[in-house]
Coordinates of C-alpha atoms and ligand atoms in Angstrom, one line a residue:
X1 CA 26.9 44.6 87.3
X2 CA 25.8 47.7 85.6
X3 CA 28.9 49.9 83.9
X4 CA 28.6 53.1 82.4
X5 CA 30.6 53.4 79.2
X6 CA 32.2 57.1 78.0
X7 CA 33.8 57.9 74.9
X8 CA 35.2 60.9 73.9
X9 CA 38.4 60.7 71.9
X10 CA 37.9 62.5 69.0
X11 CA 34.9 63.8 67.9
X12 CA 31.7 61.8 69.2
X13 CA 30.5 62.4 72.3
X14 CA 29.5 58.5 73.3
X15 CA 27.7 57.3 76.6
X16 CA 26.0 54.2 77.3
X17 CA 24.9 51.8 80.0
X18 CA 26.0 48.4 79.7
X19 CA 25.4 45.2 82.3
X20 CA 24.2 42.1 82.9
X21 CA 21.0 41.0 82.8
X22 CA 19.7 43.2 80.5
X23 CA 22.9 44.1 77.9
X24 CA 23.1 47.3 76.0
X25 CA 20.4 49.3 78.5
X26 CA 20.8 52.9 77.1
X27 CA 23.5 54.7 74.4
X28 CA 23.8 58.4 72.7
X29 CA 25.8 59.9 70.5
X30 CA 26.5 63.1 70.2
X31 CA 28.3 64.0 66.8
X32 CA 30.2 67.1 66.0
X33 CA 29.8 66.9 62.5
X34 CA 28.3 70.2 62.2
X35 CA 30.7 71.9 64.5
X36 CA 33.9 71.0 62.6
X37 CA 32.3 70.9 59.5
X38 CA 33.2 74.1 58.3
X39 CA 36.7 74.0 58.7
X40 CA 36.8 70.4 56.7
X41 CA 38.1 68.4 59.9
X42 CA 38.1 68.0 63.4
X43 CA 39.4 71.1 65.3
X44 CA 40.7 69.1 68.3
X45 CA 40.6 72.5 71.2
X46 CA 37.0 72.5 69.6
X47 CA 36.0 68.8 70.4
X48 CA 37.3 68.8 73.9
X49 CA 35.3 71.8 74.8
X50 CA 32.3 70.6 73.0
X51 CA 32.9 67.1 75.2
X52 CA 33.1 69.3 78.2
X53 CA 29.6 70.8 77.5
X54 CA 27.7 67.5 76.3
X55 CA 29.0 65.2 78.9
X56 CA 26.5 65.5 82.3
X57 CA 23.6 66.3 80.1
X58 CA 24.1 63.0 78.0
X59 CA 25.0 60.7 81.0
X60 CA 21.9 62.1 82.7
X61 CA 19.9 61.3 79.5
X62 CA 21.5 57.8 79.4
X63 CA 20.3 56.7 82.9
X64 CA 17.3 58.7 82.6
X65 CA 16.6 55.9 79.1
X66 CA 18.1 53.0 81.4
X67 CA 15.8 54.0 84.3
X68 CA 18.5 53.7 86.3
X69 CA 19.7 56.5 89.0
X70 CA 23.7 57.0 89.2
X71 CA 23.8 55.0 92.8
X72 CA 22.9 51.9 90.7
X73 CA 26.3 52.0 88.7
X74 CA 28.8 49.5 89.5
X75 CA 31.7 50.9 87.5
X76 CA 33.0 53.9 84.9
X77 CA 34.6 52.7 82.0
X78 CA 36.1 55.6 79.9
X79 CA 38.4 55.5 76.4
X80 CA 41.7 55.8 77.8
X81 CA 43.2 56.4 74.1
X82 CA 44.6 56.3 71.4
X83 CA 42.9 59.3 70.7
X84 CA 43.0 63.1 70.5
X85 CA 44.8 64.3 73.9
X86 CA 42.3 67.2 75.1
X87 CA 39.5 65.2 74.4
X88 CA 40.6 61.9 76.2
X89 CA 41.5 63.7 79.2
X90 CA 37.6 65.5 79.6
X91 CA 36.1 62.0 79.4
X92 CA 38.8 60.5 81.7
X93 CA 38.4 63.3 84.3
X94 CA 34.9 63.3 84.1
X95 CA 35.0 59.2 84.0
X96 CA 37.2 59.4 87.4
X97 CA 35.6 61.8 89.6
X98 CA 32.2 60.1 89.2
X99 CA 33.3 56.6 90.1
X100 CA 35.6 58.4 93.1
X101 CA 32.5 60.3 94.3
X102 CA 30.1 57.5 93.8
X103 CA 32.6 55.2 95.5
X104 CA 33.0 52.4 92.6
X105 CA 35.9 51.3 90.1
X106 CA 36.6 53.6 87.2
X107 CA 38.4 51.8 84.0
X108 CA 40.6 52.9 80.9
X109 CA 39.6 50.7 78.0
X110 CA 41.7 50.6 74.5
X111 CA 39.5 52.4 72.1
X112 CA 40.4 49.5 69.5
X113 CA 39.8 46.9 71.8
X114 CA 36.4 49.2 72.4
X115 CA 35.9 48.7 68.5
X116 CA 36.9 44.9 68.5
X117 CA 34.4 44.3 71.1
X118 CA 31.7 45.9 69.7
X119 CA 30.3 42.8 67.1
X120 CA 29.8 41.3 70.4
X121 CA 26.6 43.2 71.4
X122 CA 25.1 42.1 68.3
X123 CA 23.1 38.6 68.1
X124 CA 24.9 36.3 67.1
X125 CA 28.1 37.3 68.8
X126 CA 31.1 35.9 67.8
X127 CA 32.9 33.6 69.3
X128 CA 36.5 33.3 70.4
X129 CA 38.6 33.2 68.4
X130 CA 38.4 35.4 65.5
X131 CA 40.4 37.4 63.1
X132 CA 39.7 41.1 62.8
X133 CA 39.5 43.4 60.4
X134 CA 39.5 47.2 62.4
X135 CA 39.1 49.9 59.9
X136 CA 38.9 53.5 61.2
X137 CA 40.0 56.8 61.2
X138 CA 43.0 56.3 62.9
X139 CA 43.8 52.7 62.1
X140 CA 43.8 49.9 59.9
X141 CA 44.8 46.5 61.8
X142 CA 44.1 42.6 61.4
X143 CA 44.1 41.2 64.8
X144 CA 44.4 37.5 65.4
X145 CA 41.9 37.5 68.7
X146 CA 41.9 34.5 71.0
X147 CA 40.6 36.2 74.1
X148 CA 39.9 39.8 75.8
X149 CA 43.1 41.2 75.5
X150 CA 44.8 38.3 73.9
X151 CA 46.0 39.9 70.5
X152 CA 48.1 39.2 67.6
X153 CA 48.7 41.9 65.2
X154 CA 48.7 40.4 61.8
X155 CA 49.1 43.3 59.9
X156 CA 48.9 46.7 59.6
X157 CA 49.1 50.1 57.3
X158 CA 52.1 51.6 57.0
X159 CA 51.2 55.2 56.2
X160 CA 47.5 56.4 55.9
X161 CA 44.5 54.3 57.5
X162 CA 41.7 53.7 55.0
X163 CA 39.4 56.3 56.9
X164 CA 42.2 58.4 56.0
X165 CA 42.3 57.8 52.7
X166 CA 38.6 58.1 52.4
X167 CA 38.8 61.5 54.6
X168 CA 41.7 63.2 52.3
X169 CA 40.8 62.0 49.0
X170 CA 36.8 63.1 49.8
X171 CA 38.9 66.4 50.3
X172 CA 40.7 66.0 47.0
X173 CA 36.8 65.5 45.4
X174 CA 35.5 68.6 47.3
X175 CA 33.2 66.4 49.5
X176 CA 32.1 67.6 52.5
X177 CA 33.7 66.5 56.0
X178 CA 33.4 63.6 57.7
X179 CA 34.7 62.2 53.9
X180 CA 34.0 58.5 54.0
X181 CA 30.1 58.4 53.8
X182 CA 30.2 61.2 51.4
X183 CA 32.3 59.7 49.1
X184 CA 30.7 56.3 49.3
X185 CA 27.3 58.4 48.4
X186 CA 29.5 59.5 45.3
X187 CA 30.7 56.4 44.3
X188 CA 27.0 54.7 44.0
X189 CA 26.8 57.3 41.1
X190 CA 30.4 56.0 39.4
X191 CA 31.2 53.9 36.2
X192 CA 33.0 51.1 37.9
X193 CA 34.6 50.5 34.5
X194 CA 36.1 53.7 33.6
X195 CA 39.6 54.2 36.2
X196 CA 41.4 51.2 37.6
X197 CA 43.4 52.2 40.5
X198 CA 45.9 50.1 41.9
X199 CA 45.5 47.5 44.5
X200 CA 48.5 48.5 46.8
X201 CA 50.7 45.5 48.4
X202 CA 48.5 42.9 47.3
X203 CA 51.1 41.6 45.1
X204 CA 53.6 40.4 47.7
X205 CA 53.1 38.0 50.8
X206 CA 52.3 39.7 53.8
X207 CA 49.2 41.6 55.8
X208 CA 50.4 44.9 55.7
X209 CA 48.8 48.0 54.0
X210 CA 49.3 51.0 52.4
X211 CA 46.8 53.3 51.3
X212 CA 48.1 56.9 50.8
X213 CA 49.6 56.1 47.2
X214 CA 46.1 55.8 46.4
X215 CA 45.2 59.5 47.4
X216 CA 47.9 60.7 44.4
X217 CA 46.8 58.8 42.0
X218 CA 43.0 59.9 42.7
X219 CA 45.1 63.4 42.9
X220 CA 45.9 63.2 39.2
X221 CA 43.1 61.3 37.8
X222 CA 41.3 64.7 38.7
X223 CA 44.1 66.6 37.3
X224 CA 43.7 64.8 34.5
X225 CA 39.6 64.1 33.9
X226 CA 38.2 67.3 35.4
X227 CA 35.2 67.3 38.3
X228 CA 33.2 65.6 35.7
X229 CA 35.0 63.0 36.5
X230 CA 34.3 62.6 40.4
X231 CA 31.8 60.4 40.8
X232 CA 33.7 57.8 38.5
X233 CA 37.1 58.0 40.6
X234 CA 35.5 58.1 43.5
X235 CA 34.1 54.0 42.6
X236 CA 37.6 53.6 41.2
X237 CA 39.0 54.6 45.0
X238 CA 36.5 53.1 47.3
X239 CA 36.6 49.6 44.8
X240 CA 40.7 50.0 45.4
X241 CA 40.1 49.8 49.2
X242 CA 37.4 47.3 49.7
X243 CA 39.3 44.9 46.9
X244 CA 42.5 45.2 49.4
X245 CA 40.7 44.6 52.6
X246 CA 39.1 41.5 50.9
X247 CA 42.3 40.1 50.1
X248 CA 44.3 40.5 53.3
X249 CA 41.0 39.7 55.0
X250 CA 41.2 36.4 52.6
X251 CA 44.8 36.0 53.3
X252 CA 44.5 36.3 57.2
X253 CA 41.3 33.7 57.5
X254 CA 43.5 31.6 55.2
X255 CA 46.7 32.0 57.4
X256 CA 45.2 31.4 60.7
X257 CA 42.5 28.8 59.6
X258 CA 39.9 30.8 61.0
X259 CA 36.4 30.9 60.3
X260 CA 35.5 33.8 61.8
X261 CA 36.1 37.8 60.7
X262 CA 35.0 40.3 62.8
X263 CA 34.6 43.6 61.2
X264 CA 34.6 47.1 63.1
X265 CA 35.4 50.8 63.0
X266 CA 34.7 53.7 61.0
X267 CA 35.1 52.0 57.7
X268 CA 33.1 49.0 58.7
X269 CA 30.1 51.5 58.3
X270 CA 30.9 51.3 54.1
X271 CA 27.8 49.1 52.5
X272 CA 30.7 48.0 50.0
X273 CA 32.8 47.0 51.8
X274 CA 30.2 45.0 53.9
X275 CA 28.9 43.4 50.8
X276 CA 32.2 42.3 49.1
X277 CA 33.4 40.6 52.6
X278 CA 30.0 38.9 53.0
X279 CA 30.8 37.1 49.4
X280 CA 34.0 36.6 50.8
X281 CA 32.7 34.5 54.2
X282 CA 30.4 32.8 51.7
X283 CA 33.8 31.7 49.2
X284 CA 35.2 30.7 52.7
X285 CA 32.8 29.1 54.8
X286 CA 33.4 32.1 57.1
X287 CA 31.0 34.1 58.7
X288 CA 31.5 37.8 59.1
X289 CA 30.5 39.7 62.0
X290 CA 30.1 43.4 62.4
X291 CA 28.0 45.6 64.7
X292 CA 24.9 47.9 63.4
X293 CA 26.1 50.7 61.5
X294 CA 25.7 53.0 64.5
X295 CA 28.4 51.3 66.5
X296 CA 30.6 50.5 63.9
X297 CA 32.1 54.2 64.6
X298 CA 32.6 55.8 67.9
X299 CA 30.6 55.5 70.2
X300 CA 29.7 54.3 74.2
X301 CA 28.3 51.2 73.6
X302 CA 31.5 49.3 72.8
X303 CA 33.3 51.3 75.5
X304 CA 30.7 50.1 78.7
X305 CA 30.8 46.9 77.3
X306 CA 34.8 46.3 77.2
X307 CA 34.8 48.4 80.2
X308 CA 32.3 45.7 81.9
X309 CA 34.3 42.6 80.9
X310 CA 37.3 43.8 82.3
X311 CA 35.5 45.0 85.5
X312 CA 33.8 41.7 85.5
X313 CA 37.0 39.7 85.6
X314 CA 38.0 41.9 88.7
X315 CA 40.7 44.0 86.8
X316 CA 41.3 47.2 88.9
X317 CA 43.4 50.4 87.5
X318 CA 46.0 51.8 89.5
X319 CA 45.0 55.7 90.7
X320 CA 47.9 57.2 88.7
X321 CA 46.7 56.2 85.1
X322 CA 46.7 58.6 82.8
X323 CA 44.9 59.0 79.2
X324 CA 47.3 58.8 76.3
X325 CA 47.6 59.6 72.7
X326 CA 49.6 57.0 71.6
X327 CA 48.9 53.3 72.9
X328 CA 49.8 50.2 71.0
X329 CA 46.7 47.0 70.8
X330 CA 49.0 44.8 71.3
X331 CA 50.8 46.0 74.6
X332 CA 47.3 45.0 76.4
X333 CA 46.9 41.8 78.7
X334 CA 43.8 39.6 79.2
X335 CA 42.4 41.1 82.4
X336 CA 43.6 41.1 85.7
X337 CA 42.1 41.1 89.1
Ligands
KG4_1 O1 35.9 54.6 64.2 P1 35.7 56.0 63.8 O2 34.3 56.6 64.0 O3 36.7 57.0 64.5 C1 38.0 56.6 64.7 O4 38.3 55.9 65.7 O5 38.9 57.0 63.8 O6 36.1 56.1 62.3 C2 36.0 57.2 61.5 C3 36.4 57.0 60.1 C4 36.5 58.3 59.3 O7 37.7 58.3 58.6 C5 35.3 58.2 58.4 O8 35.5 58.8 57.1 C6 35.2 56.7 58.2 O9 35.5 56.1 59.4 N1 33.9 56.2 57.7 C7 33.6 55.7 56.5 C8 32.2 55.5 56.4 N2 31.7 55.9 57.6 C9 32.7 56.4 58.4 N3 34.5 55.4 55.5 C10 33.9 54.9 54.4 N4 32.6 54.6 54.2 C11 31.7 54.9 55.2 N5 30.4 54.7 55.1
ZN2 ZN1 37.1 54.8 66.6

């Protein structure tokens, strides 16, 4: 079974071929970096009509790397959301008409789940169960995972995700959009001795986060210190964030008696953060998974490939779904034929 993968809810154009034997066959990404980049975010009218344009050409690419011809798909998987409205809906359309004109099953897979998948194209994968740690733009979540589509949330932030954070207080440091690699590139620069910013909610039980009190005080350690500052508070920031993952990633394994953390999104990118939860599986007798830094943010790969296990398992989607913006992880069901 050969499934083609499509992502497209924000601002990454994804596609990739995904099946058995033979694994990941063929991905691309397509960024928008430097079409947003001037207005310091993602313009979502502009990313759906960029997905619009980059679509074919990139499938065709894809299949073209995969030597494969579209007749030797077996299904469409395509992020159904959460995500950016506009831009779900060109990847779904797209995603639908093929598999309707080609004659095979089209599938709407969870972008998260997409993301808590993704470790698993990596050797070794990791097996069930796990806990996870899913770090992106949009979200920050510890999953308890026994099984496709078998979730526990554990915990979760309240306000701001860390990508957020990273994204608004890069803003705050004048860094360039997308915020979160250019502030880590700042922070290897930084006195990790000079600020010490809080650690938020780490000092009461529980696995919830909260990350945008960090943002104000990064806000007035500028006010206060000046941009010669920025390199210093930027390592004050990111060693805030990557010190609270580690200890509700600590508390979770703990919790659960797990000895397995999976790591994914956006923010599993971060080398820091990567590092410091490495010591922590070491402490543990853990191991920590996480994909290659390519597929730790959007991308097709993870989307054919939770796509295909669901397709596998004979799950089939009913001709009235619909993408949406808004679509809780732990509403979804181990699959269904
Ligand atoms: O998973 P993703 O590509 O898109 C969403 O589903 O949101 O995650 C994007 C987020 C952005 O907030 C970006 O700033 C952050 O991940 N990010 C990073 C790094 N690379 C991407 N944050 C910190 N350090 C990084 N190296
Ligand atoms: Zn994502």
């Amino acid at each position: 079974m050969r499934v083609l993968g499509i992502e497209t809810s924000c601002d990454e154009t994804g596609v990739a071929v995904y099946g058995e034997p033979g694994g990941l066959l063929a991905h691309r990404i397509h960024s928008q970096i430097a079409l947003h980049a001037r207005y310091g975010g993602v313009v979502p009218e502009l990313a759906s009509r960029d997905h619009v344009r980059r679509l074919l050409p990139l499938i065709d690419e894809v299949l073209q790397e995969a030597g494969l011809a579209r007749q030797d798909l077996d299904g469409i998987a395509y992020t159904r959301g959460p995500g950016l409205i506009g831009a779900l809906m060109v990847g779904s359309a797209l995603a639908r008409s093929l598999a309707w004109a080609l004659g095979i099953p089209a599938i709407g897979v969870h972008h998260m789940e997409a993301h808590l998948l993704a470790p698993m194209l990596e050797e070794p994968a990791p097996a069930f169960p796990f806990v996870a740690l899913l770090v992106s733009g949009g979200h920050t979540m510890l999953v308890q995972v026994a099984g496709i589509g078998r979730y526990r949330l554990l915990g979760e932030s309240l306000d701001d995700a860390a990508g957020e954070a990273f994204d608004k207080t890069a803003k705050l440091l004048e860094l360039p959009y997308p915020g979160g690699p250019a502030l880590e590139a700042l922070a290897r620069e930084g006195d990790p001795q000079r600020f010490q910013f809080p650690r938020p909610m780490t000092d009461r039980p529980g696995l919830d986060f909260s990350f945008s009190g960090l943002k104000t005080f990064a806000l007035n350690t500028i006010r206060a210190h000046g941009p010669e500052a920025r390199a210093d508070i930027a390592r004050a920031f990111q060693d805030a964030v990557v010190d609270t993952l580690v200890i509700k990633c600590r508390r979770a394994l703990e919790q659960t008696g797990s000895s397995r953390l999976v790591i994914a999104g956006g923010v599993s990118a971060n080398q820091a953060l990567r590092e410091q939860l490495r010591a922590l599986g070491e402490r543990l007798n853990a191991t920590v998974y996480y994909p290659r830094p390519q597929l730790c943010t959007d991308n097709g790969a993870m989307v054919a490939y939770a796509g295909y296990c669901r397709l596998r398992a004979g799950e089939q989607e009913a001709l009235d779904f619909s993408p949406t913006a808004r679509w809780p992880l732990e509403t979804l069901r181990e699959p269904a034929a």
